[in-house]
Amino acid sequence: MQDKVEERSLVNVLNRLRKDGYKYDFKVSGDGRLCTMEEKDMFGPEQVRIVDFYRFEGESNPDDMSILYAVETSNGLKGTISNSYGPYADEGVDNFLKQVEDMGKNLDKKDR
């Protein structure tokens, strides 16, 4: 992945990830599983690995923070899922990704 200092905006990071093959946009379904936006493919936490993540702070408001995860599924789909911090955070996304981390399928994060 690219040097994170150069990738300051969500758009730049998404463009870089798309070039690296992360073409799917994921969400968490009502029943708590990761799925494609069309809900065509569904995955439990044991079927997902967090490859990388990026944190963003709003330029006009430091409270406007979000995080973007690059994830891979057990059947080879690569994509992204994002969430906000604080009161605007989607609890379903937080809960799902915490389960992935608790299973040890999260990234062994190292600054590059």
Tab-separated table of C-alpha atoms in Angstrom:
chain	number	residue	atom	x	y	z
A	1	MET	CA	0.000	0.000	0.000
A	2	GLN	CA	0.970	3.626	-0.549
A	3	ASP	CA	2.679	5.818	2.063
A	4	LYS	CA	-0.174	6.995	4.287
A	5	VAL	CA	1.259	10.481	4.737
A	6	GLU	CA	0.550	11.160	1.051
A	7	GLU	CA	-3.026	9.909	1.266
A	8	ARG	CA	-4.782	12.593	3.262
A	9	SER	CA	-8.280	12.375	1.811
A	10	LEU	CA	-10.830	9.605	1.679
A	11	VAL	CA	-11.146	10.018	-2.088
A	12	ASN	CA	-7.394	9.547	-2.625
A	13	VAL	CA	-7.327	6.436	-0.455
A	14	LEU	CA	-10.378	4.949	-2.190
A	15	ASN	CA	-8.834	5.597	-5.603
A	16	ARG	CA	-5.586	3.890	-4.536
A	17	LEU	CA	-7.448	0.914	-3.094
A	18	ARG	CA	-9.561	0.560	-6.254
A	19	LYS	CA	-6.338	0.389	-8.284
A	20	ASP	CA	-5.126	-2.336	-5.892
A	21	GLY	CA	-8.266	-4.412	-6.548
A	22	TYR	CA	-10.515	-3.362	-3.659
A	23	LYS	CA	-13.536	-2.832	-5.889
A	24	TYR	CA	-16.455	-3.850	-3.658
A	25	ASP	CA	-18.326	-1.562	-1.300
A	26	PHE	CA	-19.444	-3.475	1.773
A	27	LYS	CA	-22.012	-2.813	4.472
A	28	VAL	CA	-23.318	-4.716	7.485
A	29	SER	CA	-26.758	-6.236	6.969
A	30	GLY	CA	-29.614	-6.100	9.441
A	31	ASP	CA	-28.693	-9.564	10.695
A	32	GLY	CA	-25.123	-8.469	11.467
A	33	ARG	CA	-23.213	-9.961	8.534
A	34	LEU	CA	-20.913	-8.232	6.088
A	35	CYS	CA	-22.420	-8.032	2.620
A	36	THR	CA	-22.016	-6.369	-0.731
A	37	MET	CA	-24.237	-3.339	-1.266
A	38	GLU	CA	-26.660	-5.481	-3.296
A	39	GLU	CA	-26.697	-8.055	-0.446
A	40	LYS	CA	-25.707	-10.677	-3.012
A	41	ASP	CA	-22.821	-12.121	-0.983
A	42	MET	CA	-22.956	-12.427	2.829
A	43	PHE	CA	-20.090	-13.117	5.253
A	44	GLY	CA	-19.694	-13.840	8.947
A	45	PRO	CA	-16.762	-12.425	10.930
A	46	GLU	CA	-14.867	-15.704	10.548
A	47	GLN	CA	-14.924	-15.187	6.755
A	48	VAL	CA	-13.432	-11.685	6.759
A	49	ARG	CA	-9.940	-10.305	7.258
A	50	ILE	CA	-9.045	-6.657	7.828
A	51	VAL	CA	-6.137	-5.888	5.506
A	52	ASP	CA	-5.627	-2.216	6.339
A	53	PHE	CA	-7.406	0.814	7.733
A	54	TYR	CA	-7.221	4.594	7.369
A	55	ARG	CA	-8.448	7.268	9.757
A	56	PHE	CA	-9.689	10.661	8.612
A	57	GLU	CA	-10.401	13.877	10.466
A	58	GLY	CA	-12.698	16.507	9.003
A	59	GLU	CA	-10.929	19.651	7.833
A	60	SER	CA	-13.566	22.010	9.170
A	61	ASN	CA	-14.467	20.062	12.308
A	62	PRO	CA	-12.075	17.754	14.190
A	63	ASP	CA	-15.122	15.893	15.568
A	64	ASP	CA	-15.967	14.847	12.004
A	65	MET	CA	-13.854	11.699	12.051
A	66	SER	CA	-14.211	8.496	10.073
A	67	ILE	CA	-12.355	5.274	9.383
A	68	LEU	CA	-12.073	3.246	6.186
A	69	TYR	CA	-11.266	-0.471	6.304
A	70	ALA	CA	-9.811	-2.476	3.412
A	71	VAL	CA	-11.111	-6.034	3.811
A	72	GLU	CA	-10.881	-9.395	2.071
A	73	THR	CA	-13.421	-12.199	2.283
A	74	SER	CA	-12.870	-15.946	2.351
A	75	ASN	CA	-14.010	-16.260	-1.272
A	76	GLY	CA	-11.573	-13.596	-2.501
A	77	LEU	CA	-13.741	-10.468	-2.670
A	78	LYS	CA	-11.721	-7.351	-1.856
A	79	GLY	CA	-13.399	-4.119	-0.881
A	80	THR	CA	-13.946	-1.387	1.660
A	81	ILE	CA	-16.295	-0.486	4.475
A	82	SER	CA	-16.323	2.810	6.344
A	83	ASN	CA	-17.714	4.131	9.584
A	84	SER	CA	-17.845	7.337	11.590
A	85	TYR	CA	-16.570	7.910	15.101
A	86	GLY	CA	-18.662	9.124	17.999
A	87	PRO	CA	-22.418	9.623	17.990
A	88	TYR	CA	-22.684	9.111	14.222
A	89	ALA	CA	-20.992	5.700	14.237
A	90	ASP	CA	-22.964	2.729	12.924
A	91	GLU	CA	-23.091	0.292	15.834
A	92	GLY	CA	-23.613	-2.668	13.488
A	93	VAL	CA	-20.369	-1.928	11.633
A	94	ASP	CA	-18.492	-1.438	14.917
A	95	ASN	CA	-19.805	-4.716	16.350
A	96	PHE	CA	-18.995	-6.719	13.219
A	97	LEU	CA	-15.440	-5.407	12.877
A	98	LYS	CA	-14.797	-5.929	16.605
A	99	GLN	CA	-15.745	-9.598	16.131
A	100	VAL	CA	-13.272	-9.859	13.235
A	101	GLU	CA	-10.556	-8.296	15.419
A	102	ASP	CA	-11.418	-10.556	18.372
A	103	MET	CA	-10.945	-13.600	16.123
A	104	GLY	CA	-7.434	-12.405	15.323
A	105	LYS	CA	-8.279	-11.741	11.677
A	106	ASN	CA	-7.304	-8.113	11.924
A	107	LEU	CA	-4.190	-6.564	10.483
A	108	ASP	CA	-0.959	-6.777	12.419
A	109	LYS	CA	-0.698	-3.009	12.044
A	110	LYS	CA	2.753	-1.540	11.570
A	111	ASP	CA	3.560	2.028	10.586
A	112	ARG	CA	5.177	2.106	7.190
